mmCIF file of C-alpha atoms and ligand atoms in Angstrom:
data_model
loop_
_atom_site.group_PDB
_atom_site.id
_atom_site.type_symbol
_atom_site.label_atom_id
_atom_site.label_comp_id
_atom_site.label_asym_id
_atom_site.label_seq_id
_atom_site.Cartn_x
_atom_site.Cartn_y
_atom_site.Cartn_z
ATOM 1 C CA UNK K 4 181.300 -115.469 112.059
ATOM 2 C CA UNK K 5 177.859 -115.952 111.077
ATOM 3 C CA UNK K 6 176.805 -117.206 107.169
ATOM 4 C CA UNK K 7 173.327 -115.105 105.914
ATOM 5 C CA UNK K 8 171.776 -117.918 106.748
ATOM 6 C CA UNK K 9 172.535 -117.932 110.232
ATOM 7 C CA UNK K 10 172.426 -114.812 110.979
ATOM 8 C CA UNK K 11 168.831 -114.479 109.584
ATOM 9 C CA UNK K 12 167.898 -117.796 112.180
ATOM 10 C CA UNK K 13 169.123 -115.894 114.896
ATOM 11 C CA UNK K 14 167.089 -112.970 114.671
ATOM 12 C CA UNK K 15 163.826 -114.972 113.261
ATOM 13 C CA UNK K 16 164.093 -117.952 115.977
ATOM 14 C CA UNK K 17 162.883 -115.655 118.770
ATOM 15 C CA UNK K 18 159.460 -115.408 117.062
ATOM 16 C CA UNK K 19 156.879 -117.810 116.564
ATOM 17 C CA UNK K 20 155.342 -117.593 113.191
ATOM 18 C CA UNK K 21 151.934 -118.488 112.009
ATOM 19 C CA UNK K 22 150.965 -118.328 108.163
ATOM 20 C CA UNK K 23 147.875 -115.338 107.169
ATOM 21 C CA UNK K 24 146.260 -115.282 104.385
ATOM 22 C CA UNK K 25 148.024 -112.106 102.789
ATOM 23 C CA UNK K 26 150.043 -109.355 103.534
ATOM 24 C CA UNK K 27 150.710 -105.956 102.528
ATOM 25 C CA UNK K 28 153.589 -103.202 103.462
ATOM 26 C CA UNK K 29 154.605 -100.289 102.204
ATOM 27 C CA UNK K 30 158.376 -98.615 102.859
ATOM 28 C CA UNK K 31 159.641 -95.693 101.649
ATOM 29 C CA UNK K 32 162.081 -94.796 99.803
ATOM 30 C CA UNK K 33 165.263 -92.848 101.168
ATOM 31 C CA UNK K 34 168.460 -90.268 100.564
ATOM 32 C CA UNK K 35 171.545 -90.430 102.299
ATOM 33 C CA UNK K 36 172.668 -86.986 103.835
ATOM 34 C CA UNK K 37 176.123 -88.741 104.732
ATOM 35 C CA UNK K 38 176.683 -91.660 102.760
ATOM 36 C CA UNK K 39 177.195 -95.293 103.298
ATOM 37 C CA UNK K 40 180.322 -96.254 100.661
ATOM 38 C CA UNK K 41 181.983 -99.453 101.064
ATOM 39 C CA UNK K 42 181.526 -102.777 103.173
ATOM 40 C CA UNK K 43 183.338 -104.222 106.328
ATOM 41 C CA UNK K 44 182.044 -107.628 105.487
ATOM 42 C CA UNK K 45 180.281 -108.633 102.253
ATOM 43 C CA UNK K 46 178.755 -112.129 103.566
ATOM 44 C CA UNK K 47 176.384 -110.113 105.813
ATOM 45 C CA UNK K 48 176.379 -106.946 104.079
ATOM 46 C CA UNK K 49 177.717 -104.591 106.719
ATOM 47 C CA UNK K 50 179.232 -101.192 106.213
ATOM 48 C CA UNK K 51 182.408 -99.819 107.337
ATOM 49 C CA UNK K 52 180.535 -96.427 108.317
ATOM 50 C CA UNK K 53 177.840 -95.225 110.098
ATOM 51 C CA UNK K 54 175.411 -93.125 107.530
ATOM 52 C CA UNK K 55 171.869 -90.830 107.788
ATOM 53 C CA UNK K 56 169.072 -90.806 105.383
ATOM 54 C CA UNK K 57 166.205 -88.732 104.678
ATOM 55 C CA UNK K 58 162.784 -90.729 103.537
ATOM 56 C CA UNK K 59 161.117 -89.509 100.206
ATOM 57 C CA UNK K 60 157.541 -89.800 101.869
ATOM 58 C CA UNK K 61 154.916 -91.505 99.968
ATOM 59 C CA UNK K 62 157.704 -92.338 97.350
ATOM 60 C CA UNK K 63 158.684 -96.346 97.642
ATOM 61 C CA UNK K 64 157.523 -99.719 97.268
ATOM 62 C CA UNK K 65 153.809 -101.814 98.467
ATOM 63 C CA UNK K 66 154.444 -105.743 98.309
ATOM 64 C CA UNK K 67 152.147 -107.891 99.118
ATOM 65 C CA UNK K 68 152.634 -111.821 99.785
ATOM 66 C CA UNK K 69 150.504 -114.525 99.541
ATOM 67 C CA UNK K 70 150.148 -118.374 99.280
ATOM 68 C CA UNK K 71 150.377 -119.939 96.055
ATOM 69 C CA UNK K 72 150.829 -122.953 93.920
ATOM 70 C CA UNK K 73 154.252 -121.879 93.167
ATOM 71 C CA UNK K 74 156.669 -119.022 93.427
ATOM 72 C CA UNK K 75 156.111 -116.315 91.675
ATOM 73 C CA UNK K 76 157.589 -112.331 91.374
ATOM 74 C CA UNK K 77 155.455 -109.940 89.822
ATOM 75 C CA UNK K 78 157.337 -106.380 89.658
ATOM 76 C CA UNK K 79 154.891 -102.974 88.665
ATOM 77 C CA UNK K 80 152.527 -105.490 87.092
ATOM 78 C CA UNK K 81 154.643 -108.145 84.955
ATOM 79 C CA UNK K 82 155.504 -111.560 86.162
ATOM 80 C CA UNK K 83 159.187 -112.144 86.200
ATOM 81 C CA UNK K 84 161.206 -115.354 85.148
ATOM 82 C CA UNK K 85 162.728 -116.560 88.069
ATOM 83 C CA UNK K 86 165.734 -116.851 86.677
ATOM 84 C CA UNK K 87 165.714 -113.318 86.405
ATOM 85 C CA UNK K 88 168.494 -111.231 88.463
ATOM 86 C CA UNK K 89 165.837 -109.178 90.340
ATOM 87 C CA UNK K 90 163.415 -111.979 90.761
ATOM 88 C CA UNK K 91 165.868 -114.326 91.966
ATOM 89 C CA UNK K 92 167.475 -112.157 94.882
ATOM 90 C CA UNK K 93 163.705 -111.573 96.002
ATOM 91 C CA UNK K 94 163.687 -115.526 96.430
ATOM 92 C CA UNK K 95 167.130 -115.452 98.033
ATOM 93 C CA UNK K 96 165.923 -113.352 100.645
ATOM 94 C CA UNK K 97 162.577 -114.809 100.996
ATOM 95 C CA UNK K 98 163.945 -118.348 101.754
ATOM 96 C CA UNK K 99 166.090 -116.666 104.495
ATOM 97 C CA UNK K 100 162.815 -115.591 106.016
ATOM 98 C CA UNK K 101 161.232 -119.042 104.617
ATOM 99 C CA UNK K 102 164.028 -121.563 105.936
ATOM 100 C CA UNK K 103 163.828 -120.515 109.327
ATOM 101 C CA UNK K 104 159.924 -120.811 109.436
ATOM 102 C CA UNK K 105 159.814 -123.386 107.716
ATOM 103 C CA UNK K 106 161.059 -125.542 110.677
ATOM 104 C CA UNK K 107 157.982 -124.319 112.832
ATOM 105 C CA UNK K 108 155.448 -124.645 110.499
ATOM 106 C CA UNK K 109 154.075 -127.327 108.129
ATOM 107 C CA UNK K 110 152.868 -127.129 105.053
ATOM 108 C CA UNK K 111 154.279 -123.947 104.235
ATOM 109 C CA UNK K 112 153.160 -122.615 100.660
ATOM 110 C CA UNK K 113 154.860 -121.516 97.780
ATOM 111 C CA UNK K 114 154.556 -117.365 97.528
ATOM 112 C CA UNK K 115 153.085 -114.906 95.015
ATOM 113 C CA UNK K 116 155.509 -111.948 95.717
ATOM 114 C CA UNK K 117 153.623 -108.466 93.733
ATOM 115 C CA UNK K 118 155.585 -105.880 93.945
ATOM 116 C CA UNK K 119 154.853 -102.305 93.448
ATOM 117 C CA UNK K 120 157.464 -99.192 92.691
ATOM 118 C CA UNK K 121 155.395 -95.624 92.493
ATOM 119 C CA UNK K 122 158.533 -93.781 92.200
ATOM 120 C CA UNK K 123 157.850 -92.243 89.168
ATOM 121 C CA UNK K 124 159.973 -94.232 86.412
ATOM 122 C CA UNK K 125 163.155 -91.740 85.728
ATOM 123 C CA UNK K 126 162.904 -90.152 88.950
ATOM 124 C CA UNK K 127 166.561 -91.626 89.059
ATOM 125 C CA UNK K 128 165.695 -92.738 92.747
ATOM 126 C CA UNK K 129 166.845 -96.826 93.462
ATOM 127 C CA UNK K 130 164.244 -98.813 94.291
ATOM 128 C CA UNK K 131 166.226 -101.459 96.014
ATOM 129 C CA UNK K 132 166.109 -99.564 99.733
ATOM 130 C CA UNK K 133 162.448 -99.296 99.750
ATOM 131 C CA UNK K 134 162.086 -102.635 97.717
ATOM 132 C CA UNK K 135 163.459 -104.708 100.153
ATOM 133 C CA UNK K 136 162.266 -103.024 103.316
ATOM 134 C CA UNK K 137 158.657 -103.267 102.053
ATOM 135 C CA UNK K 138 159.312 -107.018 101.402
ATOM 136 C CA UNK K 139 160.990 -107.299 104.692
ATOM 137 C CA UNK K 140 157.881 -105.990 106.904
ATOM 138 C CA UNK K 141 155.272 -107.801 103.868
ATOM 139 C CA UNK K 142 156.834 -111.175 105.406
ATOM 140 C CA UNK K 143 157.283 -110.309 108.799
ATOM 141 C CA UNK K 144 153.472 -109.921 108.766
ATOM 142 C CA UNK K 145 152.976 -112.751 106.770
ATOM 143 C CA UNK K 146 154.307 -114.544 108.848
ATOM 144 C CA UNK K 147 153.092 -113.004 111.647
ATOM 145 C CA UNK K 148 156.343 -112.349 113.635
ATOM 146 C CA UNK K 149 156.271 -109.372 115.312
ATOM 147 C CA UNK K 150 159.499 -108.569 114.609
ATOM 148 C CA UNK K 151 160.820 -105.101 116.366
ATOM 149 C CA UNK K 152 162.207 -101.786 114.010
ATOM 150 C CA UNK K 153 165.626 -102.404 115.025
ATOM 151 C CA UNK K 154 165.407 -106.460 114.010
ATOM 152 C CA UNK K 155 163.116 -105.184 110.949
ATOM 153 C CA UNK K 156 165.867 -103.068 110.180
ATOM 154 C CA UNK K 157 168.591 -105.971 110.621
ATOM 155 C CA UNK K 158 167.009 -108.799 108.067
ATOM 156 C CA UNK K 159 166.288 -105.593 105.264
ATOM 157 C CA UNK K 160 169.789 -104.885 105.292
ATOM 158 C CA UNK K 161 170.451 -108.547 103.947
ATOM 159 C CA UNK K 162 169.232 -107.146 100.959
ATOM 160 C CA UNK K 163 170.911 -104.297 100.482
ATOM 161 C CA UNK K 164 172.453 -101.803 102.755
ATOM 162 C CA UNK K 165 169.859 -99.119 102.362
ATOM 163 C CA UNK K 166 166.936 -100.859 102.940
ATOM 164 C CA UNK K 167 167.831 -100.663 106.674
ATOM 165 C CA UNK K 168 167.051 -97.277 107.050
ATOM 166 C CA UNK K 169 163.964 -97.416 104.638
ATOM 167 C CA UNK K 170 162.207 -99.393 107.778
ATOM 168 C CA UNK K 171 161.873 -96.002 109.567
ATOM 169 C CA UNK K 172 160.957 -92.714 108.295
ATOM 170 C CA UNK K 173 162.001 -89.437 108.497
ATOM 171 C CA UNK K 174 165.311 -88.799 109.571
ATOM 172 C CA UNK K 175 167.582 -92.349 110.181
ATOM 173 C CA UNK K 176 170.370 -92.913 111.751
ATOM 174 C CA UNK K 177 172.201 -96.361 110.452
ATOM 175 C CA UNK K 178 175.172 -98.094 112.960
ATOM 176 C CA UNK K 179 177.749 -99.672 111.482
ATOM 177 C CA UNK K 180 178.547 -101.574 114.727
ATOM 178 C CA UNK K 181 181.509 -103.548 115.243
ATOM 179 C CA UNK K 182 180.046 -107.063 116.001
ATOM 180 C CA UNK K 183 181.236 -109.289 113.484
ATOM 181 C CA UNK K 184 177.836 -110.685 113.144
ATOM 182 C CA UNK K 185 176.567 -107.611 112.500
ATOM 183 C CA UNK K 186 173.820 -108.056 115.514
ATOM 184 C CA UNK K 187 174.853 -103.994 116.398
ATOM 185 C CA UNK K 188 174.275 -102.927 112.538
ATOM 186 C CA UNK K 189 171.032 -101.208 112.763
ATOM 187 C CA UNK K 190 169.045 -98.518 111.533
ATOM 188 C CA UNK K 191 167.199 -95.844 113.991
ATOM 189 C CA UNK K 192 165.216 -92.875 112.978
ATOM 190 C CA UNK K 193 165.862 -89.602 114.964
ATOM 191 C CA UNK K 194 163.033 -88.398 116.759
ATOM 192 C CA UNK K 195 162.872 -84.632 115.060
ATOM 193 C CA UNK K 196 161.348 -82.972 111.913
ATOM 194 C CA UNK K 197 161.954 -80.424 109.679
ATOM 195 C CA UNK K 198 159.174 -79.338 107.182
ATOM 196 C CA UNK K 199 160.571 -76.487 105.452
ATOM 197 C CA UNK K 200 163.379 -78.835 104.332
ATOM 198 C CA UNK K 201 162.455 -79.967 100.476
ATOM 199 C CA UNK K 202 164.142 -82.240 97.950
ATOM 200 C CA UNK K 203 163.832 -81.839 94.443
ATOM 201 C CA UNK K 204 165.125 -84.555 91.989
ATOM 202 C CA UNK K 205 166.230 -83.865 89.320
ATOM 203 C CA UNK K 206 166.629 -86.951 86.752
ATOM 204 C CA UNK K 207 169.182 -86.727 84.028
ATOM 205 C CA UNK K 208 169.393 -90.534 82.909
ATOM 206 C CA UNK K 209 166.900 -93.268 84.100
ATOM 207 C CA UNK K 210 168.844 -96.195 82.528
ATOM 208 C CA UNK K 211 170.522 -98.734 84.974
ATOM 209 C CA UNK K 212 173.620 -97.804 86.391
ATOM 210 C CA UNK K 213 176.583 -99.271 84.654
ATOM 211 C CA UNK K 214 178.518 -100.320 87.491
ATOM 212 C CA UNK K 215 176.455 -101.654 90.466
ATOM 213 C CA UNK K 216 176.762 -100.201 93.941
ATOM 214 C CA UNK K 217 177.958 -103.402 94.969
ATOM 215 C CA UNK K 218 181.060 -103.878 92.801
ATOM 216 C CA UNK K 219 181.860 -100.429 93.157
ATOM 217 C CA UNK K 220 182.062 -100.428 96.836
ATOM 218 C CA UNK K 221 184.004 -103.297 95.960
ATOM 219 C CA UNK K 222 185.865 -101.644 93.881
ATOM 220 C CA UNK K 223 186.877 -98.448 95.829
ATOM 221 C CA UNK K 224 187.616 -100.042 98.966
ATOM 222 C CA UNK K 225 190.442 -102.295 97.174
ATOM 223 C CA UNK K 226 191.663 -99.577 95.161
ATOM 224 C CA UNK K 227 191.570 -96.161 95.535
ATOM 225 C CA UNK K 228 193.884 -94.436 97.488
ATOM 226 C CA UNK K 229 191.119 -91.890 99.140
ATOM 227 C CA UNK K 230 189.130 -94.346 100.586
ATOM 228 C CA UNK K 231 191.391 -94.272 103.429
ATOM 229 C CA UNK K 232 190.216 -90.859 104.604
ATOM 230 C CA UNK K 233 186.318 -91.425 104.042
ATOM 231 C CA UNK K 234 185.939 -93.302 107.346
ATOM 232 C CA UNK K 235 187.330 -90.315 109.288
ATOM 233 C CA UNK K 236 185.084 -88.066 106.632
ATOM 234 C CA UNK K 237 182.235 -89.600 107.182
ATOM 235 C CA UNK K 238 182.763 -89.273 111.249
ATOM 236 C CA UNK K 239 183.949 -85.281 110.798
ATOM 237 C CA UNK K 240 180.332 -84.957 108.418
ATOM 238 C CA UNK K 241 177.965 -86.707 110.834
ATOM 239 C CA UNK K 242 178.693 -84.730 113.818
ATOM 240 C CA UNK K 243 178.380 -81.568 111.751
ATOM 241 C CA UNK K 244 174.839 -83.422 110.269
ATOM 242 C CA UNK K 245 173.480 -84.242 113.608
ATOM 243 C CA UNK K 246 174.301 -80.675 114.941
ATOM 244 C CA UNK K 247 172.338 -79.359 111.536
ATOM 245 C CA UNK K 248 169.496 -81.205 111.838
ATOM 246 C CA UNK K 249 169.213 -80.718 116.182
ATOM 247 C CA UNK K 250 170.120 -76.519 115.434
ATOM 248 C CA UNK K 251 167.953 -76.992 112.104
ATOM 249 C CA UNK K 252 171.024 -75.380 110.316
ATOM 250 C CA UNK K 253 169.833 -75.881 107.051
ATOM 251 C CA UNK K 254 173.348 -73.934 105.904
ATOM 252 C CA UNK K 255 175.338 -76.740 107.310
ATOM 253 C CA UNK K 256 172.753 -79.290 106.788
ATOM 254 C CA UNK K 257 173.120 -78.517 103.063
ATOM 255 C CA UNK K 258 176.672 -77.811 102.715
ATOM 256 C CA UNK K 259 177.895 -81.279 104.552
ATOM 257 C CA UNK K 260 175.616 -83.153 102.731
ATOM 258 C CA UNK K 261 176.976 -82.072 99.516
ATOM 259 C CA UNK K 262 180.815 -82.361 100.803
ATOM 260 C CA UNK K 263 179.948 -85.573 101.800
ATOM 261 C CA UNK K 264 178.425 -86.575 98.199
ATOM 262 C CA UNK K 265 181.112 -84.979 96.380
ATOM 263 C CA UNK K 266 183.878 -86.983 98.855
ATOM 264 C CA UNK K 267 182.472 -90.006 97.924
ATOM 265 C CA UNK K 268 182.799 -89.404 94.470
ATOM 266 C CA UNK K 269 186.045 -88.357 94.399
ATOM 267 C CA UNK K 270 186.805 -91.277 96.066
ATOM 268 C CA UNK K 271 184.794 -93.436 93.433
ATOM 269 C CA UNK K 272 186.745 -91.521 90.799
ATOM 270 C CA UNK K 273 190.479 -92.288 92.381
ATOM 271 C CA UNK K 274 189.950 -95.762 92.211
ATOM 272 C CA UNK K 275 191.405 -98.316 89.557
ATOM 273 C CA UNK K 276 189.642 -98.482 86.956
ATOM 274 C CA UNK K 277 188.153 -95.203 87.972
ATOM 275 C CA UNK K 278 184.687 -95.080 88.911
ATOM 276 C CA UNK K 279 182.607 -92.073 87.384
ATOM 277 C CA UNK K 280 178.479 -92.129 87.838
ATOM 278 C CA UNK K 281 178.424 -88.579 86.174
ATOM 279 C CA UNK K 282 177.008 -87.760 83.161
ATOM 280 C CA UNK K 283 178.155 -84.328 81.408
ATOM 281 C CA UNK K 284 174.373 -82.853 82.400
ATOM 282 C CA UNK K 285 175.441 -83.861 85.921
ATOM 283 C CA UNK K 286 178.421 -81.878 86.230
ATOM 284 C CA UNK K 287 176.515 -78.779 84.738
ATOM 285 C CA UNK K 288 174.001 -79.224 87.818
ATOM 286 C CA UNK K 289 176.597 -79.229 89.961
ATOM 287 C CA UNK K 290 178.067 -76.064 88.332
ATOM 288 C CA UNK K 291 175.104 -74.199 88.391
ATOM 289 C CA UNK K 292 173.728 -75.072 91.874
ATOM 290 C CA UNK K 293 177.480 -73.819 93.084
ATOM 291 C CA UNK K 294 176.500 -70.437 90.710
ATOM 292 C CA UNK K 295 172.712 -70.235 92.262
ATOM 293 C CA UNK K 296 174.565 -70.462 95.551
ATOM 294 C CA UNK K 297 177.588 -67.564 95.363
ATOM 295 C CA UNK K 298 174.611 -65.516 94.065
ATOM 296 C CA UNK K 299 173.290 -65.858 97.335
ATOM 297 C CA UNK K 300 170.317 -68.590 97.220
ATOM 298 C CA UNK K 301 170.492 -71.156 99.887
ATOM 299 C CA UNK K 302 170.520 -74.358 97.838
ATOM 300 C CA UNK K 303 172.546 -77.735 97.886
ATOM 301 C CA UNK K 304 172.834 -81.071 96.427
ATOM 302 C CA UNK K 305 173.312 -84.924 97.156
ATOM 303 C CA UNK K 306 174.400 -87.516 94.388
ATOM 304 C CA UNK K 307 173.915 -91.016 94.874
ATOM 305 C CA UNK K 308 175.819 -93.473 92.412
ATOM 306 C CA UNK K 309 174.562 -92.537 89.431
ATOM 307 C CA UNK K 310 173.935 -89.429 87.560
ATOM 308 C CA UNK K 311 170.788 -88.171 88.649
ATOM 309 C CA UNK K 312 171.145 -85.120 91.342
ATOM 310 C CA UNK K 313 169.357 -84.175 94.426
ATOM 311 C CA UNK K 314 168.433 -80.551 95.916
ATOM 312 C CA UNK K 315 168.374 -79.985 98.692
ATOM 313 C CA UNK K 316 166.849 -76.139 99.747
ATOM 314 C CA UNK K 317 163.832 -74.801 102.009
ATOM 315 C CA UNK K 318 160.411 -74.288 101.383
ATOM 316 C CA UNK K 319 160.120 -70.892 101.059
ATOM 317 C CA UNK K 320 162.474 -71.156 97.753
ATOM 318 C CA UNK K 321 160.766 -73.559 96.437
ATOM 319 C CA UNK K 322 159.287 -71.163 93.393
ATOM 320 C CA UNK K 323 162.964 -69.633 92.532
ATOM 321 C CA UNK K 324 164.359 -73.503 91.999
ATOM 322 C CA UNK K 325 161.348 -74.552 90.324
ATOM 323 C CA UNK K 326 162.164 -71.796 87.699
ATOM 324 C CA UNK K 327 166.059 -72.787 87.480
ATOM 325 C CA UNK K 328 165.421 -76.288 87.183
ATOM 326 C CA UNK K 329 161.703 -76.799 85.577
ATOM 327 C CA UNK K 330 162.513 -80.281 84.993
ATOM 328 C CA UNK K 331 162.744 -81.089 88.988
ATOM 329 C CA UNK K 332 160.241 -82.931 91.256
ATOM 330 C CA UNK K 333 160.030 -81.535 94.871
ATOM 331 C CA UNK K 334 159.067 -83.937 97.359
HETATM 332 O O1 PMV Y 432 172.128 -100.004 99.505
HETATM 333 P P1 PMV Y 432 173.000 -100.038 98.304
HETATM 334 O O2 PMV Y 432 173.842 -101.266 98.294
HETATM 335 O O3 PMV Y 432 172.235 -99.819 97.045
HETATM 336 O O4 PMV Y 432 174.050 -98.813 98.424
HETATM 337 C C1 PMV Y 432 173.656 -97.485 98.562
HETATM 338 C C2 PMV Y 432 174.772 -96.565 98.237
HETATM 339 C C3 PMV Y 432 174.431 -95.082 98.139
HETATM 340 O O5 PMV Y 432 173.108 -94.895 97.680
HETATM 341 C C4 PMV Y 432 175.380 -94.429 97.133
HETATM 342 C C5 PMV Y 432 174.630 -94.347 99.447
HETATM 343 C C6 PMV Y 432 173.588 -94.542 100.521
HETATM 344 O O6 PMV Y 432 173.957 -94.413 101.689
HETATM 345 O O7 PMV Y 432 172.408 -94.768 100.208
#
């Protein structure tokens, strides 16, 4: 089985790099219809399910690399220590990129990593899916590499599992594979639209999460007792979300991705020491989107971990939600 290291050489050693003088990318950010919960191996970050996202647009992350005298991580405008958790996991993945290159070319610079989030602060969306696809394609093109979407979407998931999909827009389809080395865990976006499909976030906390989503994957997987049924779940919810988004079935598009949400909460909840992202105003979202809905209006919802909520509804209802829930932001 392959280290991070490795794994990042095999992918990168098919490419011959040259240094520019600066580059610039720009990913989106993205929302899982059917979630990814949970890891088959933690070394190389791959999940135990397949999962399909949603991209929020013009909603994510611009990075832009360039020599310097020495390293340096600059996030929405302030330099960061780089002893810093956030700045030093941006180093960690640029020296996977770095290491490998390194071998090929001399003289390789230090790097002035700015990055950019324009996700409104307290949108409640994470940053780290479009934050470390943007840096992946910013060094690819540094670099000059070429590298293709699928092996784009390979090295992003080394930083977290989410940034896979943010490579591609629209709708994405992520692989778990079953290659121990992970070469079959990819991302792929779908080739059909939907523009009467809106999102509206809704943010009830913009603090940190308390629990990362690492350790409580972690967390879930060893303990809790419904974690055994997610895999089959998650399989039962993507064949009803594929046939949703082919039909455009915005009905079962909606209610699956909510099932699917509130399934991997449960889950999150069953474990030991339970796992709860919800706030009190979450749960009275939740109630009253159920309400909006047995009165008849076609609306749904999507959690990720954390308390903030997602709705999910159509265009043409757009001015109805808006007056429920003034506090939204439709994308
Ligand atoms: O990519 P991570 O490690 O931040 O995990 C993402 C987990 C969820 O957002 C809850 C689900 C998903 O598929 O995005």
């Amino acid at each position: 089985m392959l280290t991070r290291k490795e794994f990042a050489k095999q992918i990168l050693a098919n490419h011959t790099p040259s240094i520019k003088e600066k580059a610039t990318a720009f990913a989106p950010a993205n929302i899982a219809l059917v979630k990814y919960w949970g890891k088959r191996d933690k070394e190389l970050n791959l999940p135990v399910t397949d999962s399909l996202s949603i991209d929020l647009g013009n909603l994510g992350t611009e990075t832009t690399i360039e020599p310097a005298d020495k390293d340096a991580v600059i996030l929405n405008g302030t330099e960061l220590a780089l002893d810093n958790t956030f700045a030093a996991k941006v180093i960690d993945f640029v020296n996977l990129f770095r290491n490998t290159v390194n071998q090929a070319v001399a003289n390789q610079p230090a790097l002035r990593i700015t990055t950019d989030n324009n996700i409104p602060t307290g949108a409640g969306v994470a940053s780290s899916a479009s934050g470390f696809a943007a840096l992946t394609k910013a060094l690819d093109q540094f670099y000059s590499l070429g590298l293709s979407g699928r092996e784009l979407s390979l090295m992003a998931n080394l930083g977290s599992g989410s940034a896979s999909r943010s490579i591609f827009k629209g709708f994405v389809y992520r692989h778990a594979g079953t290659d121990p080395n992970g070469m079959d865990s990819y991302s792929e976006p779908l080739s059909c639209t939907w523009p009467e499909l809106k999102i509206g976030l809704i943010t009830v906390s913009a603090k940190a999460k308390r629990v990362s989503s690492r350790e409580g994957m972690e967390r879930t997987v060893a303990t809790s007792p419904l974690y055994k049924t997610w895999p089959q779940q998650v399989q039962n919810d993507m064949a009803k979300m594929l046939a949703a988004i082919k039909e455009k079935d915005f009905e079962l598009m909606g209610s699956t991705a909510e099932s699917n949400a509130l399934a991997m909460h449960e889950c999150m909840r069953a474990a030991t020491p339970p796992l709860n992202y919800f706030e009190p105003e979450t749960e009275a979202i939740i109630s009253k989107v159920q309400k909006l809905r047995r009165e008849g209006l076609p609306l749904y919802l999507t959690i990720d971990a954390g308390p903030n909520v997602k709705l999910l509804f159509q265009e043409k209802d757009t001015h109805t939600i808006k007056t429920e829930f003034p506090d939204m932001r439709v994308i």
